[in-house]
Short mmCIF file of C-alpha atoms in Angstrom, two decimals:
data_model
loop_
_atom_site.label_atom_id
_atom_site.label_comp_id
_atom_site.label_asym_id
_atom_site.label_seq_id
_atom_site.Cartn_x
_atom_site.Cartn_y
_atom_site.Cartn_z
CA MET M 8 -0.30 0.18 -0.03
CA LYS M 9 3.11 2.57 1.21
CA LEU M 10 4.74 1.51 -2.38
CA LEU M 11 0.98 2.64 -4.06
CA VAL M 12 0.84 5.92 -2.66
CA SER M 13 4.12 6.45 -3.58
CA GLU M 14 3.66 5.38 -7.68
CA LEU M 15 0.24 7.37 -7.23
CA ARG M 16 1.95 11.05 -5.84
CA LYS M 17 4.50 10.11 -9.13
CA VAL M 18 1.65 10.36 -11.67
CA ILE M 19 0.06 13.20 -9.82
CA TYR M 20 3.00 15.21 -9.28
CA VAL M 21 4.81 14.42 -13.04
CA ARG M 22 3.09 17.70 -15.06
CA SER M 23 3.89 15.75 -18.27
CA ASN M 24 1.42 13.09 -17.28
CA TRP M 25 -1.44 15.71 -17.22
CA GLY M 26 -0.06 16.69 -20.80
CA LEU M 27 -0.75 13.59 -21.77
CA LEU M 28 -4.31 13.66 -20.39
CA VAL M 29 -5.01 16.65 -22.40
CA GLY M 30 -3.60 15.12 -25.90
CA ALA M 31 -5.21 12.00 -25.34
CA ILE M 32 -8.54 14.11 -24.86
CA PHE M 33 -7.64 16.46 -27.63
CA ILE M 34 -7.19 13.48 -30.44
CA SER M 35 -9.88 11.12 -29.19
CA ALA M 36 -12.45 14.27 -29.58
CA VAL M 37 -10.95 15.70 -32.67
CA GLY M 38 -10.48 12.08 -34.02
CA THR M 39 -14.05 10.96 -33.03
CA ALA M 40 -15.62 15.15 -34.58
CA VAL M 41 -13.75 14.82 -37.70
CA THR M 42 -15.02 11.71 -38.70
CA VAL M 43 -18.51 12.87 -39.44
CA PRO M 44 -17.77 15.59 -42.05
CA ILE M 45 -15.75 13.15 -43.58
CA LEU M 46 -18.51 10.23 -43.64
CA ALA M 47 -21.34 12.78 -43.72
CA PRO M 48 -23.57 11.74 -46.90
CA VAL M 49 -22.86 13.28 -50.40
CA GLU M 50 -26.69 13.98 -51.57
CA GLY M 51 -27.48 11.21 -49.29
CA GLY M 52 -25.53 8.26 -50.62
CA ALA M 53 -23.00 6.48 -48.75
CA VAL M 54 -19.34 7.87 -48.30
CA PHE M 55 -16.38 4.75 -48.46
CA GLY M 56 -19.21 2.31 -48.01
CA VAL M 57 -20.67 3.94 -44.88
CA SER M 58 -24.21 5.93 -44.25
CA LEU M 59 -24.54 7.79 -41.25
CA GLN M 60 -27.81 6.84 -41.63
CA GLU M 61 -27.28 3.29 -40.20
CA THR M 62 -26.15 2.55 -37.21
CA SER M 63 -22.88 1.03 -38.22
CA GLY M 64 -21.85 4.32 -39.90
CA VAL M 65 -22.54 6.28 -36.25
CA ASP M 66 -21.16 3.36 -34.89
CA SER M 67 -17.75 3.24 -36.67
CA VAL M 68 -17.58 7.72 -35.63
CA TYR M 69 -18.20 6.81 -31.68
CA ALA M 70 -14.86 3.72 -32.28
CA ASN M 71 -12.62 6.52 -32.83
CA ALA M 72 -13.12 7.85 -29.01
CA VAL M 73 -10.74 5.20 -28.50
CA SER M 74 -7.89 6.85 -30.05
CA GLY M 75 -6.30 8.48 -27.03
CA TYR M 76 -4.50 4.32 -26.79
CA ILE M 77 -1.22 5.88 -27.92
CA PHE M 78 -1.09 7.90 -24.67
CA ALA M 79 -2.10 5.28 -22.80
CA ILE M 80 1.26 3.50 -23.50
CA ILE M 81 3.30 6.57 -23.08
CA LEU M 82 2.32 6.93 -19.65
CA GLY M 83 2.88 3.71 -18.84
CA ILE M 84 6.59 4.06 -20.47
CA LEU M 85 7.38 6.73 -18.81
CA LEU M 86 6.29 5.92 -15.38
CA MET M 87 8.90 3.67 -16.03
CA SER M 88 11.80 5.11 -18.20
CA GLY M 89 11.39 8.26 -16.19
CA GLU M 90 13.48 6.59 -13.39
CA PHE M 91 16.47 5.51 -15.29
CA ARG M 92 15.98 8.97 -17.45
CA HIS M 93 15.67 11.26 -14.20
CA GLY M 94 17.97 8.70 -11.99
CA THR M 95 15.16 8.53 -9.37
CA ALA M 96 15.58 4.66 -10.13
CA VAL M 97 18.02 4.96 -7.76
CA ALA M 98 16.23 6.05 -4.68
CA THR M 99 12.25 3.83 -5.61
CA PHE M 100 15.35 0.92 -4.98
CA LEU M 101 17.00 2.05 -1.92
CA THR M 102 13.49 2.63 -0.59
CA SER M 103 12.11 -0.28 -1.66
CA PRO M 104 15.49 -2.77 -1.97
CA LYS M 105 12.57 -5.50 -3.11
CA ARG M 106 12.07 -5.02 -6.38
CA TYR M 107 9.33 -7.11 -7.21
CA ARG M 108 7.15 -4.86 -4.89
CA VAL M 109 8.35 -1.77 -6.74
CA VAL M 110 7.34 -3.29 -10.08
CA PHE M 111 3.42 -4.87 -9.11
CA ALA M 112 2.93 -1.22 -7.45
CA LYS M 113 4.23 0.48 -10.67
CA LEU M 114 2.15 -2.02 -12.77
CA ALA M 115 -0.67 -1.68 -10.52
CA VAL M 116 -0.57 1.68 -10.83
CA SER M 117 0.38 2.48 -14.61
CA ALA M 118 -2.59 0.17 -15.35
CA LEU M 119 -5.18 2.43 -12.84
CA ALA M 120 -3.89 5.65 -14.27
CA ALA M 121 -4.18 4.28 -17.83
CA ALA M 122 -7.23 2.84 -17.64
CA ALA M 123 -8.40 6.72 -16.41
CA LEU M 124 -6.84 8.60 -18.92
CA MET M 125 -8.74 6.21 -21.62
CA ILE M 126 -12.02 6.72 -20.11
CA ILE M 127 -11.58 10.00 -19.82
CA SER M 128 -10.73 10.20 -23.11
CA ALA M 129 -13.21 8.40 -24.74
CA VAL M 130 -15.82 10.18 -22.74
CA ALA M 131 -14.46 13.16 -24.52
CA GLY M 132 -14.46 11.53 -27.68
CA PHE M 133 -17.80 10.24 -27.11
CA ILE M 134 -19.22 14.04 -26.59
CA ALA M 135 -17.48 15.12 -29.56
CA GLY M 136 -18.99 12.43 -31.52
CA TRP M 137 -22.52 13.19 -30.38
CA LEU M 138 -22.23 17.14 -30.89
CA ALA M 139 -20.27 16.62 -34.21
CA LEU M 140 -23.76 14.18 -35.45
CA GLN M 141 -26.48 17.16 -34.39
CA THR M 142 -25.03 18.50 -37.77
CA VAL M 143 -25.91 15.57 -39.35
CA ASP M 144 -29.67 15.07 -40.48
CA ASP M 145 -31.39 11.74 -40.28
CA ALA M 146 -28.09 10.62 -38.13
CA ALA M 147 -29.19 6.66 -37.22
CA SER M 148 -28.67 6.62 -33.14
CA PRO M 149 -25.98 4.38 -32.04
CA SER M 150 -26.07 0.59 -31.14
CA GLU M 151 -27.95 -0.08 -27.76
CA ASN M 152 -25.08 -1.24 -26.02
CA LEU M 153 -21.99 1.28 -27.98
CA PHE M 154 -21.37 2.93 -25.15
CA LEU M 155 -21.22 0.53 -22.27
CA ASN M 156 -18.91 -0.90 -24.62
CA LEU M 157 -17.09 1.43 -25.52
CA ILE M 158 -16.14 2.56 -21.61
CA LEU M 159 -15.33 -0.96 -21.05
CA ALA M 160 -13.17 -1.48 -23.78
CA SER M 161 -11.40 1.62 -23.03
CA ALA M 162 -11.36 0.65 -19.13
CA LEU M 163 -9.19 -2.73 -20.05
CA ALA M 164 -7.41 -1.59 -23.12
CA GLY M 165 -5.99 1.03 -20.73
CA ALA M 166 -4.61 -0.74 -18.27
CA VAL M 167 -3.35 -3.46 -20.46
CA LEU M 168 -1.69 -0.48 -22.34
CA GLY M 169 -0.72 0.83 -19.12
CA VAL M 170 1.02 -2.36 -18.44
CA ILE M 171 2.64 -2.72 -21.74
CA GLY M 172 4.03 0.43 -21.98
CA LEU M 173 5.55 0.11 -18.24
CA ALA M 174 7.26 -3.48 -19.35
CA ILE M 175 8.29 -1.06 -22.76
CA GLY M 176 10.26 1.63 -20.25
CA THR M 177 12.01 -1.28 -18.60
CA LEU M 178 13.33 -2.82 -21.40
CA ILE M 179 14.38 0.42 -23.06
CA LYS M 180 15.69 2.47 -20.60
CA ASN M 181 16.45 5.64 -23.64
CA GLN M 182 13.09 7.37 -22.92
CA LEU M 183 12.89 8.66 -25.93
CA LEU M 184 13.72 5.58 -28.12
CA ALA M 185 11.03 3.65 -26.14
CA ILE M 186 8.61 5.97 -27.55
CA VAL M 187 9.74 6.09 -31.29
CA VAL M 188 9.64 2.09 -31.06
CA THR M 189 6.52 2.23 -29.95
CA LEU M 190 4.83 5.07 -32.21
CA VAL M 191 6.54 3.24 -35.58
CA TYR M 192 4.97 -0.37 -34.17
CA LEU M 193 1.64 1.14 -33.23
CA PHE M 194 0.73 3.60 -36.53
CA ILE M 195 3.11 1.37 -39.42
CA VAL M 196 3.87 -2.06 -38.13
CA ASP M 197 0.40 -2.59 -36.66
CA PRO M 198 -1.74 -1.00 -39.46
CA LEU M 199 0.13 -2.47 -42.42
CA LEU M 200 0.11 -6.55 -40.41
CA LEU M 201 -3.59 -5.80 -40.00
CA ALA M 202 -3.67 -4.66 -43.42
CA LEU M 203 -1.75 -7.24 -44.89
CA PHE M 204 -2.67 -10.25 -42.78
CA PRO M 205 -5.96 -9.47 -41.04
CA ASP M 206 -6.74 -13.05 -40.33
CA SER M 207 -3.49 -13.19 -37.56
CA ALA M 208 -3.47 -9.04 -37.34
CA LYS M 209 -6.80 -9.89 -35.70
CA PHE M 210 -4.87 -11.01 -32.29
CA LEU M 211 -2.10 -7.99 -32.43
CA PRO M 212 -3.59 -5.03 -29.76
CA THR M 213 -5.33 -2.79 -32.34
CA GLY M 214 -7.25 -5.30 -33.71
CA LEU M 215 -8.29 -6.56 -30.01
CA ILE M 216 -9.14 -3.20 -28.75
CA THR M 217 -11.10 -3.04 -31.87
CA ALA M 218 -12.71 -6.26 -31.58
CA MET M 219 -13.54 -4.93 -27.95
CA LEU M 220 -16.20 -2.31 -29.02
CA ASN M 221 -18.85 -5.17 -30.59
CA LEU M 222 -19.46 -2.87 -33.59
CA ASP M 223 -20.39 -4.52 -37.02
CA ILE M 224 -18.85 -2.35 -40.00
CA ASP M 225 -18.22 -3.94 -42.78
CA ALA M 226 -16.87 -0.96 -45.13
CA PRO M 227 -14.70 -2.84 -47.65
CA GLU M 228 -14.04 0.79 -49.27
CA LEU M 229 -11.69 1.77 -46.01
CA GLY M 230 -10.45 -2.39 -45.47
CA ILE M 231 -12.64 -3.14 -42.62
CA ASN M 232 -14.89 -5.34 -41.83
CA THR M 233 -15.67 -6.34 -38.24
CA ASN M 234 -17.30 -9.87 -38.81
CA ASN M 235 -13.62 -10.81 -39.00
CA TYR M 236 -11.96 -9.82 -35.55
CA LEU M 237 -12.23 -12.16 -32.38
CA PRO M 238 -15.82 -12.05 -30.29
CA PRO M 239 -15.49 -8.89 -27.73
CA PHE M 240 -14.27 -11.55 -24.63
CA GLU M 241 -12.39 -13.63 -26.62
CA ALA M 242 -10.26 -10.15 -27.39
CA ALA M 243 -10.56 -9.01 -24.11
CA GLY M 244 -9.11 -12.16 -22.96
CA PHE M 245 -5.91 -11.90 -25.61
CA LEU M 246 -5.50 -8.60 -24.81
CA VAL M 247 -5.34 -9.39 -20.99
CA ALA M 248 -2.73 -12.31 -22.22
CA PHE M 249 -0.48 -9.69 -23.74
CA GLY M 250 -0.46 -7.28 -20.09
CA VAL M 251 0.28 -10.81 -18.05
CA VAL M 252 3.53 -11.94 -21.03
CA PHE M 253 4.32 -7.72 -20.87
CA ALA M 254 3.72 -7.98 -16.98
CA GLY M 255 6.34 -10.70 -16.81
CA VAL M 256 9.21 -8.84 -19.25
CA ALA M 257 9.03 -5.97 -16.75
CA MET M 258 8.99 -7.83 -13.91
CA PHE M 259 12.26 -10.30 -14.65
CA THR M 260 14.09 -7.33 -16.24
CA SER M 261 14.09 -4.98 -13.11
CA LEU M 262 14.80 -8.37 -11.17
CA ARG M 263 18.29 -8.49 -12.57
CA ARG M 264 19.36 -5.44 -13.69
CA ASP M 265 21.60 -3.23 -11.85
CA ILE M 266 20.74 0.03 -11.06
CA ASP M 267 23.22 2.85 -12.56
CA MET V 22 28.50 -6.10 15.79
CA SER V 23 30.51 -4.28 12.81
CA ALA V 24 27.32 -1.74 11.27
CA ILE V 25 29.03 -3.00 7.63
CA VAL V 26 30.57 -5.70 6.74
CA PHE V 27 31.87 -6.49 2.81
CA LYS V 28 32.52 -10.27 2.74
CA ASN V 29 34.92 -11.02 -0.29
CA LEU V 30 33.37 -8.63 -2.41
CA THR V 31 33.81 -8.69 -6.07
CA LYS V 32 32.02 -7.56 -8.81
CA LYS V 33 33.28 -7.96 -12.29
CA TYR V 34 32.19 -6.08 -15.28
CA GLY V 35 32.99 -8.78 -17.97
CA LYS V 36 36.72 -9.29 -17.51
CA GLN V 37 37.60 -6.19 -15.24
CA TYR V 38 38.11 -6.30 -11.86
CA ALA V 39 35.52 -3.27 -10.73
CA VAL V 40 36.27 -4.44 -6.92
CA ASN V 41 38.43 -7.41 -6.21
CA ASP V 42 37.94 -9.55 -2.77
CA LEU V 43 36.50 -6.32 -0.69
CA ALA V 44 36.59 -7.45 2.57
CA VAL V 45 36.29 -5.32 5.58
CA GLU V 46 33.90 -4.41 8.53
CA ILE V 47 33.39 -0.55 9.67
CA GLU V 48 32.62 -0.23 13.07
CA THR V 49 29.46 0.88 14.70
CA GLY V 50 29.19 4.86 15.85
CA LYS V 51 32.39 5.62 13.53
CA ILE V 52 32.78 7.98 10.79
CA THR V 53 34.87 5.91 8.63
CA GLY V 54 36.45 7.83 4.93
CA PHE V 55 36.60 5.57 2.05
CA LEU V 56 39.15 6.61 -0.11
CA GLY V 57 40.58 5.78 -3.33
CA PRO V 58 41.25 7.28 -6.97
CA ASN V 59 38.87 7.90 -9.36
CA GLY V 60 37.43 4.03 -11.01
CA ALA V 61 38.96 2.82 -7.89
CA GLY V 62 35.86 0.96 -7.27
CA LYS V 63 34.76 3.09 -4.03
CA SER V 64 31.34 3.44 -5.87
CA THR V 65 30.66 0.01 -6.72
CA SER V 66 31.28 -1.14 -3.84
CA LEU V 67 28.59 1.08 -2.08
CA ARG V 68 26.48 0.25 -4.82
CA CYS V 69 26.71 -3.33 -4.14
CA LEU V 70 26.12 -2.48 -0.53
CA VAL V 71 23.00 -1.22 -0.81
CA GLY V 72 21.46 -4.27 -3.68
CA LEU V 73 21.69 -1.74 -6.38
CA ALA V 74 24.76 -3.89 -8.34
CA ALA V 75 24.94 -7.88 -7.90
CA PRO V 76 28.19 -8.74 -6.25
CA THR V 77 30.23 -11.02 -8.87
CA ASP V 78 31.26 -12.51 -6.15
CA GLY V 79 31.19 -12.41 -1.94
CA SER V 80 28.78 -10.37 0.12
CA SER V 81 27.64 -7.29 2.37
CA THR V 82 25.72 -6.94 5.12
CA ILE V 83 24.11 -3.98 7.28
CA ASN V 84 23.23 -4.73 10.90
CA GLY V 85 24.03 -8.55 10.41
CA VAL V 86 21.71 -8.65 6.92
CA PRO V 87 22.10 -7.83 4.19
CA TYR V 88 20.37 -3.83 2.84
CA GLN V 89 17.57 -6.28 0.04
CA GLU V 90 16.82 -7.71 3.66
CA LEU V 91 16.39 -4.68 5.69
CA GLU V 92 12.83 -4.31 6.87
CA ASN V 93 12.25 -0.52 6.48
CA PRO V 94 15.50 0.42 5.18
CA LEU V 95 15.76 4.13 5.69
CA SER V 96 15.15 3.77 8.98
CA GLN V 97 18.27 2.40 9.33
CA VAL V 98 20.02 3.32 6.31
CA GLY V 99 20.98 6.98 4.95
CA THR V 100 22.15 6.56 1.29
CA VAL V 101 23.50 9.34 -0.39
CA LEU V 102 25.04 8.22 -4.17
CA ASP V 103 24.66 11.45 -6.67
CA SER V 104 22.95 14.31 -6.62
CA ARG V 105 21.03 12.78 -9.71
CA GLY V 106 18.58 10.83 -8.03
CA PHE V 107 15.61 13.85 -7.99
CA HIS V 108 12.69 14.56 -10.71
CA ARG V 109 13.69 17.87 -12.10
CA GLY V 110 10.01 18.23 -12.95
CA LEU V 111 9.09 18.31 -9.20
CA THR V 112 9.97 20.34 -6.41
CA GLY V 113 12.41 19.12 -3.30
CA LYS V 114 9.47 18.72 -1.62
CA GLN V 115 7.62 16.94 -3.48
CA ASN V 116 10.56 14.56 -4.02
CA LEU V 117 10.83 14.06 -0.51
CA LYS V 118 7.54 13.26 -0.45
CA VAL V 119 7.23 10.45 -2.65
CA ILE V 120 10.02 8.50 -1.17
CA ALA V 121 8.61 9.19 2.00
CA ALA V 122 5.64 7.61 1.05
CA ALA V 123 6.88 4.60 0.09
CA ALA V 124 9.04 3.92 3.39
CA GLY V 125 5.74 5.10 5.47
CA ILE V 126 6.97 8.37 6.97
CA ASP V 127 4.90 10.85 7.20
CA ASP V 128 4.72 14.24 5.67
CA ALA V 129 6.23 15.87 8.61
CA ARG V 130 9.45 15.02 8.53
CA VAL V 131 9.59 15.95 5.38
CA ASP V 132 9.66 19.64 6.47
CA GLU V 133 11.66 18.54 9.66
CA VAL V 134 14.67 16.84 7.33
CA LEU V 135 14.33 20.03 4.17
CA GLU V 136 14.92 22.83 7.25
CA LYS V 137 17.67 20.34 8.93
CA VAL V 138 19.34 21.00 5.33
CA GLU V 139 18.36 24.42 5.22
CA LEU V 140 16.62 24.29 2.13
CA SER V 141 13.54 25.25 3.62
CA ASP V 142 12.79 27.76 1.46
CA ALA V 143 13.45 26.17 -1.57
CA ALA V 144 11.48 23.03 -0.61
CA ASN V 145 8.87 23.93 -3.68
CA LYS V 146 10.94 25.52 -6.17
CA ARG V 147 11.65 22.27 -9.20
CA VAL V 148 14.62 20.31 -8.70
CA GLY V 149 15.84 21.94 -12.16
CA LYS V 150 15.93 24.49 -10.87
CA TYR V 151 18.61 23.65 -8.08
CA SER V 152 22.44 24.25 -7.95
CA LEU V 153 24.03 21.55 -7.71
CA GLY V 154 24.90 22.81 -3.50
CA MET V 155 21.17 22.09 -3.21
CA LYS V 156 20.89 19.09 -4.80
CA GLN V 157 23.73 17.72 -2.41
CA ARG V 158 21.42 18.94 0.32
CA LEU V 159 18.37 17.73 -1.04
CA SER V 160 20.10 14.63 -1.08
CA LEU V 161 21.30 14.56 2.05
CA ALA V 162 17.71 15.49 3.01
CA GLY V 163 16.36 12.70 1.72
CA ALA V 164 19.18 9.97 3.27
CA LEU V 165 17.91 11.62 6.78
CA LEU V 166 13.99 10.81 6.20
CA GLY V 167 14.33 8.27 8.52
CA ASP V 168 16.28 8.92 11.16
CA PRO V 169 18.99 6.43 10.64
CA GLU V 170 22.09 5.01 12.65
CA ILE V 171 23.99 4.25 9.54
CA LEU V 172 25.00 6.85 6.15
CA ILE V 173 26.63 6.03 3.52
CA LEU V 174 28.08 9.13 1.44
CA ASP V 175 29.57 8.84 -1.68
CA GLU V 176 31.46 11.73 -2.77
CA PRO V 177 28.95 14.44 -0.83
CA ALA V 178 30.77 17.06 -1.09
CA ASN V 179 31.40 16.90 -5.07
CA GLY V 180 30.83 20.11 -6.83
CA LEU V 181 30.12 22.00 -3.69
CA ASP V 182 32.21 25.46 -3.10
CA PRO V 183 33.94 26.47 -0.90
CA VAL V 184 31.09 27.52 1.51
CA GLY V 185 29.00 24.17 0.33
CA ILE V 186 31.65 22.19 2.45
CA ALA V 187 32.64 23.97 5.20
CA TRP V 188 28.86 23.62 5.84
CA LEU V 189 28.86 19.93 5.06
CA ARG V 190 31.66 19.64 7.38
CA THR V 191 29.31 21.28 9.86
CA PHE V 192 26.53 19.31 9.25
CA LEU V 193 28.73 15.93 9.34
CA LYS V 194 30.47 16.97 12.48
CA LYS V 195 26.77 17.13 14.06
CA LEU V 196 25.20 14.22 12.96
CA ALA V 197 28.04 12.17 13.88
CA GLU V 198 28.24 13.93 18.00
CA GLY V 199 24.41 11.82 17.31
CA GLY V 200 26.27 8.77 17.55
CA ARG V 201 25.69 7.77 13.99
CA THR V 202 27.67 5.30 11.39
CA ILE V 203 28.82 7.25 8.10
CA LEU V 204 30.77 5.61 5.91
CA ILE V 205 31.74 8.53 3.50
CA SER V 206 34.04 8.25 0.74
CA SER V 207 35.52 11.28 -0.95
CA HIS V 208 38.38 13.35 -2.82
CA GLN V 209 38.68 15.81 -0.56
CA LEU V 210 41.74 14.42 1.34
CA ALA V 211 42.23 17.27 4.00
CA GLU V 212 38.48 17.43 4.52
CA MET V 213 38.35 13.94 5.74
CA GLN V 214 41.46 14.31 7.58
CA ASN V 215 39.86 16.76 9.95
CA THR V 216 36.26 14.36 9.73
CA VAL V 217 36.83 10.44 9.60
CA ASP V 218 37.92 8.87 12.73
CA ASP V 219 39.13 5.46 10.48
CA VAL V 220 40.12 5.19 7.49
CA LEU V 221 39.48 2.57 3.96
CA ILE V 222 41.44 2.95 0.50
CA ILE V 223 40.98 0.90 -2.03
CA HIS V 224 42.87 1.06 -5.18
CA LYS V 225 42.35 -0.41 -8.48
CA GLY V 226 39.54 -2.24 -7.01
CA LYS V 227 41.68 -3.81 -4.17
CA LEU V 228 41.66 -2.78 -0.42
CA VAL V 229 45.23 -1.50 0.05
CA ALA V 230 44.65 -0.08 3.65
CA SER V 231 42.17 0.14 6.51
CA GLY V 232 42.90 1.29 10.26
CA THR V 233 42.47 4.40 12.13
CA LEU V 234 43.24 7.21 10.85
CA SER V 235 46.71 7.26 13.01
CA ASP V 236 47.66 3.97 12.01
CA ILE V 237 46.91 5.00 8.48
CA THR V 238 48.74 8.28 8.20
CA GLN V 239 51.77 7.44 10.64
CA GLY V 240 52.70 11.19 10.96
CA ASP V 241 51.61 12.78 7.83
CA THR V 242 49.22 14.29 6.31
CA LEU V 243 46.24 11.79 5.17
CA GLU V 244 47.12 13.11 1.54
CA GLN V 245 50.27 11.98 1.83
CA ALA V 246 49.84 8.95 3.44
CA PHE V 247 46.96 7.93 0.27
CA LEU V 248 50.26 8.51 -2.07
CA ARG V 249 52.16 6.69 -0.35
CA LEU V 250 49.63 3.46 -0.22
CA THR V 251 48.01 4.19 -4.08
CA GLY V 252 51.76 4.93 -5.35
CA GLY V 253 51.10 8.10 -6.28
CA ALA V 254 47.55 8.08 -7.55
CA ALA V 255 45.36 10.99 -7.70
#
């Protein structure tokens, strides 16, 4: 409990963490809102095979409310790599030399903080999407459980991404390098794999997060068919498994390494 | 019982010995100077002692147990390893409150130690704006948070100006008067001569001398003795 309080204080005191929250809110809100004019019907027709007069079209707008996930993973990275960057790892491990306790506390706080970041940014995205949809005549209503699914998926994805981020920050002590590697993976490698190998790539984090939203979108023009994705609970299970593997990596690495 | 014991401690990086078979005991209630040229293995020995680095062979104990096994170590051992150990974006007080929370120490103690090292006025200033001397004082404040009986200080005078060194000398003397065991590594040989009871000298990873100050100096200054024992290495 003492370590949890200490780690929570680190999250609260460090201003860049609040910057990440603002960034996540901004990206989620803008990402959701701008989808509306992009998909808005041109003379009543569908754009990219998606119509905002249909529930699936509106759902695809709200799906962008989880766009802040990149900030959740960066938060996890900063919580660990920041210790090495600022040299605070020394004080941390001097105070609690049983390192597994520190890593457990960090994993828990990273999961909690990243989940909170995702939920807040998803709600902001949802509100922005709702406001933007008011400008569209005859826009359909979203599916019944979309908001609930969005919040649950955000919470779980945020928690797991926080854990994955922390593990990356443990493996790659150079903070900038850790962030660049993560961004390259999430923005280039993961989407490429998803487009080229949809059957395999649906098991990767981006595909799993989308699957948890339980959307029903078939837009060949956009290369999206959510019917190819895993069922929500199965996707959640795989995402948690990712988190467990990465948590193990973080634990193993921290326990063995000399602290500079 | 000795406060600190190095039992044939060895630390290698690849084939290079950083510390080679260090075996020595530090007596309770004394100030012991840990001297050696740059790269002699002082910092590595201290890092192994407090569990930050794993020894290749041998071991070390504090109050009879390895540091990692100490319950609430901050209440038994205060450590200053360098002045880099604080987050630049946090205030001095916030940095200490993070450590205090992890050790279960009341936040009121943070104000006490900041006052003790004369940093109360800068408590709410971000560490990034601290001078090196202020960072060293903050490190000392962190080491004193748990009111420990043993202090391990690695080059606490590094980068301090003459005023800072004079402050540190007085500060350490006050701490020593309270009966604390202090293990201090330093290059300030003249300062150490005025401060320490016992001396350890390490060179190229090996202990070359240990004993009381008078045993080591044999009528010379500490600097002369140091140069004699390390073959002129400075």
